[in-house]
């Protein structure tokens, strides 16, 4: 049975981490992208069989940017401390976009508390032949259109813009810029360390991604031992919104199939 999503906080190294939580069962830690924290339909679906925890990165939302947060590597170390503070073990770590990059940086450092790693259209590794979309230069309307293959989703997001919390959106953009401004959306050293990831890994990517190009998947899949690829045709960057049921099904099948200790 799905339990109602609720908001809670946990103290981590002097910071107060805000997170959404729902469900029971094996733990899933979901790391959001540059747009900030939301309770996506994907998370609601996953909470039917799992305890889903979706934290808000320090400095996002309306939180003050910590002085120590200067890179995605810093964020990765913070979440390693958060996993310990929450006493989580056997975690299915899932990250989308900036969150996928963060999840990768966590896993190259320490996988002791992880059971699996799932990367949804992750940033972090660039492809020479196809640059990242420049999310810092686009208007909100351009960002919406570039997030989806199916433009009906983009139109719905654009219609909702007048009611959006623009202060929080600008705060998210400033926090994302702190982490991913230069070089844009990637760490040139990350590809060199992906071989250190030693838990079962699934990479899920929309083939029509205009933000983190689909071609970037090759480095992740080739460098991470045994990594599997799930390519979604006619799908853009916001695959957690555009194809939530299919993404949830692929994730759950991957978790059930994995028998690693």
mmCIF file of C-alpha atoms in Angstrom:
data_model
loop_
_atom_site.group_PDB
_atom_site.id
_atom_site.type_symbol
_atom_site.label_atom_id
_atom_site.label_comp_id
_atom_site.label_asym_id
_atom_site.label_seq_id
_atom_site.Cartn_x
_atom_site.Cartn_y
_atom_site.Cartn_z
ATOM 1 C CA UNK A 1 0.000 0.000 0.000
ATOM 2 C CA UNK A 2 1.271 3.495 -0.883
ATOM 3 C CA UNK A 3 1.674 5.768 2.106
ATOM 4 C CA UNK A 4 0.970 9.450 1.657
ATOM 5 C CA UNK A 5 4.029 11.526 0.828
ATOM 6 C CA UNK A 6 5.209 13.683 3.700
ATOM 7 C CA UNK A 7 7.960 16.234 4.190
ATOM 8 C CA UNK A 8 10.622 15.762 6.834
ATOM 9 C CA UNK A 9 14.130 16.931 7.689
ATOM 10 C CA UNK A 10 17.355 15.333 8.852
ATOM 11 C CA UNK A 11 20.467 16.923 10.339
ATOM 12 C CA UNK A 12 23.600 16.271 8.282
ATOM 13 C CA UNK A 13 26.921 17.815 9.298
ATOM 14 C CA UNK A 14 25.437 21.079 10.499
ATOM 15 C CA UNK A 15 22.987 21.340 7.607
ATOM 16 C CA UNK A 16 19.255 20.658 7.713
ATOM 17 C CA UNK A 17 18.360 18.426 4.781
ATOM 18 C CA UNK A 18 14.748 18.734 3.599
ATOM 19 C CA UNK A 19 13.248 15.709 1.912
ATOM 20 C CA UNK A 20 10.043 14.112 0.719
ATOM 21 C CA UNK A 21 9.328 10.540 1.782
ATOM 22 C CA UNK A 22 6.685 7.922 1.026
ATOM 23 C CA UNK A 23 6.229 4.179 0.961
ATOM 24 C CA UNK A 24 7.901 1.279 2.707
ATOM 25 C CA UNK A 25 10.299 -1.456 1.701
ATOM 26 C CA UNK A 26 13.814 -1.340 0.257
ATOM 27 C CA UNK A 27 15.132 2.244 0.301
ATOM 28 C CA UNK A 28 15.339 4.363 -2.835
ATOM 29 C CA UNK A 29 17.245 7.649 -2.665
ATOM 30 C CA UNK A 30 16.262 9.920 -5.570
ATOM 31 C CA UNK A 31 18.462 12.918 -6.417
ATOM 32 C CA UNK A 32 16.768 15.689 -8.397
ATOM 33 C CA UNK A 33 18.054 17.716 -11.322
ATOM 34 C CA UNK A 34 18.878 21.408 -11.670
ATOM 35 C CA UNK A 35 15.205 22.388 -11.685
ATOM 36 C CA UNK A 36 14.823 21.481 -8.025
ATOM 37 C CA UNK A 37 12.821 19.108 -5.874
ATOM 38 C CA UNK A 38 9.302 17.962 -6.778
ATOM 39 C CA UNK A 39 7.212 14.890 -6.004
ATOM 40 C CA UNK A 40 7.143 13.495 -9.526
ATOM 41 C CA UNK A 41 4.653 10.836 -10.680
ATOM 42 C CA UNK A 42 7.664 8.517 -11.061
ATOM 43 C CA UNK A 43 8.353 8.767 -7.328
ATOM 44 C CA UNK A 44 4.729 8.107 -6.448
ATOM 45 C CA UNK A 45 4.834 4.950 -8.582
ATOM 46 C CA UNK A 46 8.076 3.730 -7.010
ATOM 47 C CA UNK A 47 6.712 4.307 -3.500
ATOM 48 C CA UNK A 48 4.158 1.521 -4.044
ATOM 49 C CA UNK A 49 6.864 -1.073 -3.283
ATOM 50 C CA UNK A 50 9.770 0.952 -1.885
ATOM 51 C CA UNK A 51 10.604 3.533 0.718
ATOM 52 C CA UNK A 52 11.330 6.533 -1.486
ATOM 53 C CA UNK A 53 13.354 9.433 -0.120
ATOM 54 C CA UNK A 54 13.750 12.532 -2.311
ATOM 55 C CA UNK A 55 15.982 15.183 -0.698
ATOM 56 C CA UNK A 56 16.412 18.784 -1.754
ATOM 57 C CA UNK A 57 20.061 19.550 -2.467
ATOM 58 C CA UNK A 58 21.611 22.092 -0.094
ATOM 59 C CA UNK A 59 21.229 25.597 -1.524
ATOM 60 C CA UNK A 60 18.200 24.711 -3.688
ATOM 61 C CA UNK A 61 14.601 25.771 -3.142
ATOM 62 C CA UNK A 62 14.790 28.631 -0.677
ATOM 63 C CA UNK A 63 17.768 27.285 1.218
ATOM 64 C CA UNK A 64 20.913 29.367 1.659
ATOM 65 C CA UNK A 65 23.880 28.279 -0.440
ATOM 66 C CA UNK A 66 26.452 26.781 1.938
ATOM 67 C CA UNK A 67 29.984 28.192 1.713
ATOM 68 C CA UNK A 68 31.389 24.684 1.376
ATOM 69 C CA UNK A 69 29.303 23.774 -1.670
ATOM 70 C CA UNK A 70 31.430 24.594 -4.710
ATOM 71 C CA UNK A 71 31.268 21.459 -6.866
ATOM 72 C CA UNK A 72 29.250 18.332 -7.509
ATOM 73 C CA UNK A 73 32.035 16.470 -5.728
ATOM 74 C CA UNK A 74 31.219 18.456 -2.577
ATOM 75 C CA UNK A 75 27.564 17.508 -2.992
ATOM 76 C CA UNK A 76 28.550 13.844 -3.352
ATOM 77 C CA UNK A 77 30.465 13.899 -0.083
ATOM 78 C CA UNK A 78 27.487 15.554 1.592
ATOM 79 C CA UNK A 79 25.176 12.759 0.480
ATOM 80 C CA UNK A 80 27.610 10.118 1.693
ATOM 81 C CA UNK A 81 27.330 11.797 5.101
ATOM 82 C CA UNK A 82 23.538 11.913 4.673
ATOM 83 C CA UNK A 83 23.357 8.175 3.989
ATOM 84 C CA UNK A 84 25.265 7.571 7.209
ATOM 85 C CA UNK A 85 23.177 10.070 9.185
ATOM 86 C CA UNK A 86 19.960 8.340 8.076
ATOM 87 C CA UNK A 87 21.415 4.884 8.723
ATOM 88 C CA UNK A 88 20.560 3.752 5.201
ATOM 89 C CA UNK A 89 22.013 0.551 3.738
ATOM 90 C CA UNK A 90 21.217 -1.457 0.636
ATOM 91 C CA UNK A 91 20.096 1.722 -1.118
ATOM 92 C CA UNK A 92 18.868 1.901 -4.698
ATOM 93 C CA UNK A 93 20.440 5.234 -5.669
ATOM 94 C CA UNK A 94 18.666 7.036 -8.515
ATOM 95 C CA UNK A 95 19.609 10.403 -9.988
ATOM 96 C CA UNK A 96 18.264 12.496 -12.853
ATOM 97 C CA UNK A 97 20.367 15.011 -14.811
ATOM 98 C CA UNK A 98 22.398 16.977 -12.225
ATOM 99 C CA UNK A 99 21.216 14.380 -9.718
ATOM 100 C CA UNK A 100 22.533 11.609 -11.968
ATOM 101 C CA UNK A 101 25.901 13.341 -12.123
ATOM 102 C CA UNK A 102 25.853 13.585 -8.322
ATOM 103 C CA UNK A 103 24.913 9.914 -8.002
ATOM 104 C CA UNK A 104 27.867 8.997 -10.230
ATOM 105 C CA UNK A 105 30.235 11.077 -8.113
ATOM 106 C CA UNK A 106 28.882 9.373 -4.976
ATOM 107 C CA UNK A 107 29.418 5.918 -6.450
ATOM 108 C CA UNK A 108 33.002 6.536 -7.596
ATOM 109 C CA UNK A 109 33.824 7.537 -4.011
ATOM 110 C CA UNK A 110 32.074 4.871 -1.934
ATOM 111 C CA UNK A 111 29.398 2.260 -2.682
ATOM 112 C CA UNK A 112 29.346 0.618 0.757
ATOM 113 C CA UNK A 113 25.744 1.720 1.421
ATOM 114 C CA UNK A 114 24.498 1.200 -2.147
ATOM 115 C CA UNK A 115 22.828 -1.826 -3.684
ATOM 116 C CA UNK A 116 22.331 -0.440 -7.190
ATOM 117 C CA UNK A 117 22.876 2.747 -9.165
ATOM 118 C CA UNK A 118 20.394 4.086 -11.723
ATOM 119 C CA UNK A 119 21.293 7.109 -13.835
ATOM 120 C CA UNK A 120 18.461 8.903 -15.641
ATOM 121 C CA UNK A 121 19.862 11.104 -18.436
ATOM 122 C CA UNK A 122 22.811 12.090 -16.235
ATOM 123 C CA UNK A 123 24.975 15.125 -16.750
ATOM 124 C CA UNK A 124 28.635 14.858 -15.750
ATOM 125 C CA UNK A 125 30.346 13.456 -18.852
ATOM 126 C CA UNK A 126 30.442 15.410 -22.111
ATOM 127 C CA UNK A 127 30.370 14.085 -25.665
ATOM 128 C CA UNK A 128 32.670 15.870 -28.110
ATOM 129 C CA UNK A 129 30.327 15.504 -31.053
ATOM 130 C CA UNK A 130 27.264 16.947 -29.323
ATOM 131 C CA UNK A 131 27.428 19.672 -26.649
ATOM 132 C CA UNK A 132 25.070 19.975 -23.711
ATOM 133 C CA UNK A 133 22.134 22.320 -24.006
ATOM 134 C CA UNK A 134 22.961 25.577 -22.269
ATOM 135 C CA UNK A 135 20.288 25.644 -19.583
ATOM 136 C CA UNK A 136 21.721 28.853 -18.112
ATOM 137 C CA UNK A 137 21.008 30.896 -21.248
ATOM 138 C CA UNK A 138 17.505 29.667 -22.094
ATOM 139 C CA UNK A 139 14.319 31.448 -21.107
ATOM 140 C CA UNK A 140 11.822 29.417 -19.027
ATOM 141 C CA UNK A 141 9.806 28.826 -22.189
ATOM 142 C CA UNK A 142 12.856 27.603 -24.111
ATOM 143 C CA UNK A 143 13.822 25.336 -21.239
ATOM 144 C CA UNK A 144 10.337 23.836 -21.191
ATOM 145 C CA UNK A 145 10.361 23.164 -24.938
ATOM 146 C CA UNK A 146 13.848 21.648 -24.802
ATOM 147 C CA UNK A 147 12.947 19.353 -21.903
ATOM 148 C CA UNK A 148 10.409 17.242 -23.796
ATOM 149 C CA UNK A 149 10.029 15.391 -27.047
ATOM 150 C CA UNK A 150 6.241 15.459 -26.698
ATOM 151 C CA UNK A 151 5.478 19.161 -26.819
ATOM 152 C CA UNK A 152 2.128 18.755 -25.094
ATOM 153 C CA UNK A 153 4.128 18.424 -21.867
ATOM 154 C CA UNK A 154 6.057 21.580 -22.748
ATOM 155 C CA UNK A 155 2.861 23.511 -23.397
ATOM 156 C CA UNK A 156 1.466 22.409 -20.028
ATOM 157 C CA UNK A 157 4.632 23.562 -18.269
ATOM 158 C CA UNK A 158 4.556 26.914 -20.089
ATOM 159 C CA UNK A 159 0.919 27.457 -19.105
ATOM 160 C CA UNK A 160 1.906 26.859 -15.471
ATOM 161 C CA UNK A 161 4.760 29.403 -15.506
ATOM 162 C CA UNK A 162 2.643 32.377 -14.316
ATOM 163 C CA UNK A 163 1.834 30.444 -11.129
ATOM 164 C CA UNK A 164 5.378 29.155 -10.560
ATOM 165 C CA UNK A 165 7.499 30.235 -7.596
ATOM 166 C CA UNK A 166 9.996 32.307 -9.568
ATOM 167 C CA UNK A 167 12.073 33.175 -6.505
ATOM 168 C CA UNK A 168 12.669 29.483 -5.886
ATOM 169 C CA UNK A 169 13.362 28.919 -9.591
ATOM 170 C CA UNK A 170 16.002 31.663 -9.626
ATOM 171 C CA UNK A 171 17.477 30.262 -6.440
ATOM 172 C CA UNK A 172 17.712 26.832 -8.087
ATOM 173 C CA UNK A 173 19.404 28.344 -11.108
ATOM 174 C CA UNK A 174 21.965 30.116 -8.925
ATOM 175 C CA UNK A 175 22.706 26.909 -7.020
ATOM 176 C CA UNK A 176 23.017 24.919 -10.254
ATOM 177 C CA UNK A 177 25.368 27.558 -11.665
ATOM 178 C CA UNK A 178 27.563 27.254 -8.573
ATOM 179 C CA UNK A 179 27.903 23.535 -9.301
ATOM 180 C CA UNK A 180 27.877 23.332 -13.089
ATOM 181 C CA UNK A 181 28.696 26.676 -14.708
ATOM 182 C CA UNK A 182 32.291 26.049 -15.802
ATOM 183 C CA UNK A 183 32.743 23.666 -17.435
ATOM 184 C CA UNK A 184 29.112 23.431 -18.387
ATOM 185 C CA UNK A 185 27.301 20.486 -16.805
ATOM 186 C CA UNK A 186 30.276 18.122 -16.581
ATOM 187 C CA UNK A 187 33.435 17.181 -14.736
ATOM 188 C CA UNK A 188 36.303 16.474 -17.165
ATOM 189 C CA UNK A 189 37.813 14.014 -14.663
ATOM 190 C CA UNK A 190 34.691 11.965 -14.003
ATOM 191 C CA UNK A 191 35.050 9.636 -17.008
ATOM 192 C CA UNK A 192 38.458 8.574 -15.699
ATOM 193 C CA UNK A 193 36.943 7.362 -12.417
ATOM 194 C CA UNK A 194 33.719 5.706 -13.530
ATOM 195 C CA UNK A 195 35.480 2.320 -13.530
ATOM 196 C CA UNK A 196 35.443 2.503 -9.716
ATOM 197 C CA UNK A 197 31.667 1.987 -9.630
ATOM 198 C CA UNK A 198 31.235 -1.592 -8.453
ATOM 199 C CA UNK A 199 27.471 -1.944 -7.985
ATOM 200 C CA UNK A 200 24.964 -2.989 -10.678
ATOM 201 C CA UNK A 201 24.216 0.060 -12.800
ATOM 202 C CA UNK A 202 21.373 0.975 -15.136
ATOM 203 C CA UNK A 203 21.537 3.960 -17.497
ATOM 204 C CA UNK A 204 18.172 5.227 -18.789
ATOM 205 C CA UNK A 205 18.168 7.889 -21.509
ATOM 206 C CA UNK A 206 15.735 9.499 -23.910
ATOM 207 C CA UNK A 207 16.981 9.293 -27.481
ATOM 208 C CA UNK A 208 15.691 12.824 -28.225
ATOM 209 C CA UNK A 209 17.337 14.534 -25.226
ATOM 210 C CA UNK A 210 18.174 18.178 -26.048
ATOM 211 C CA UNK A 211 19.842 18.925 -22.708
ATOM 212 C CA UNK A 212 22.072 15.930 -21.956
ATOM 213 C CA UNK A 213 22.565 14.396 -25.410
ATOM 214 C CA UNK A 214 21.855 10.697 -25.806
ATOM 215 C CA UNK A 215 25.350 10.166 -27.248
ATOM 216 C CA UNK A 216 26.799 10.839 -23.780
ATOM 217 C CA UNK A 217 25.540 7.432 -22.672
ATOM 218 C CA UNK A 218 28.467 5.665 -24.336
ATOM 219 C CA UNK A 219 31.026 6.796 -21.786
ATOM 220 C CA UNK A 220 28.887 5.712 -18.836
ATOM 221 C CA UNK A 221 28.011 2.328 -20.319
ATOM 222 C CA UNK A 222 31.527 1.545 -21.514
ATOM 223 C CA UNK A 223 33.337 2.705 -18.366
ATOM 224 C CA UNK A 224 31.082 1.196 -15.684
ATOM 225 C CA UNK A 225 31.562 -2.544 -15.579
ATOM 226 C CA UNK A 226 28.404 -4.424 -16.515
ATOM 227 C CA UNK A 227 26.295 -1.279 -16.898
ATOM 228 C CA UNK A 228 23.043 -1.776 -18.820
ATOM 229 C CA UNK A 229 21.422 0.779 -21.120
ATOM 230 C CA UNK A 230 17.710 1.434 -21.483
ATOM 231 C CA UNK A 231 17.171 3.741 -24.463
ATOM 232 C CA UNK A 232 13.760 5.368 -24.731
ATOM 233 C CA UNK A 233 12.743 6.416 -28.258
ATOM 234 C CA UNK A 234 10.678 9.565 -28.804
ATOM 235 C CA UNK A 235 11.601 10.773 -25.321
ATOM 236 C CA UNK A 236 13.347 13.938 -24.182
ATOM 237 C CA UNK A 237 15.328 14.939 -21.108
ATOM 238 C CA UNK A 238 12.421 15.000 -18.649
ATOM 239 C CA UNK A 239 11.867 11.269 -18.997
ATOM 240 C CA UNK A 240 10.678 11.043 -15.377
ATOM 241 C CA UNK A 241 7.721 13.240 -16.382
ATOM 242 C CA UNK A 242 7.255 12.219 -20.002
ATOM 243 C CA UNK A 243 7.487 8.432 -19.487
ATOM 244 C CA UNK A 244 7.073 7.799 -15.726
ATOM 245 C CA UNK A 245 5.328 4.426 -15.968
ATOM 246 C CA UNK A 246 7.911 2.990 -18.332
ATOM 247 C CA UNK A 247 10.834 4.353 -16.312
ATOM 248 C CA UNK A 248 9.330 2.977 -13.091
ATOM 249 C CA UNK A 249 8.809 -0.417 -14.737
ATOM 250 C CA UNK A 250 12.408 -0.525 -15.993
ATOM 251 C CA UNK A 251 13.792 0.479 -12.597
ATOM 252 C CA UNK A 252 11.721 -2.065 -10.697
ATOM 253 C CA UNK A 253 12.631 -4.854 -13.113
ATOM 254 C CA UNK A 254 16.306 -3.954 -12.705
ATOM 255 C CA UNK A 255 16.045 -3.984 -8.908
ATOM 256 C CA UNK A 256 14.200 -7.310 -8.847
ATOM 257 C CA UNK A 257 16.694 -8.910 -11.240
ATOM 258 C CA UNK A 258 19.678 -7.753 -9.200
ATOM 259 C CA UNK A 259 20.716 -10.380 -6.651
ATOM 260 C CA UNK A 260 23.916 -8.704 -5.521
ATOM 261 C CA UNK A 261 24.472 -8.739 -1.745
#
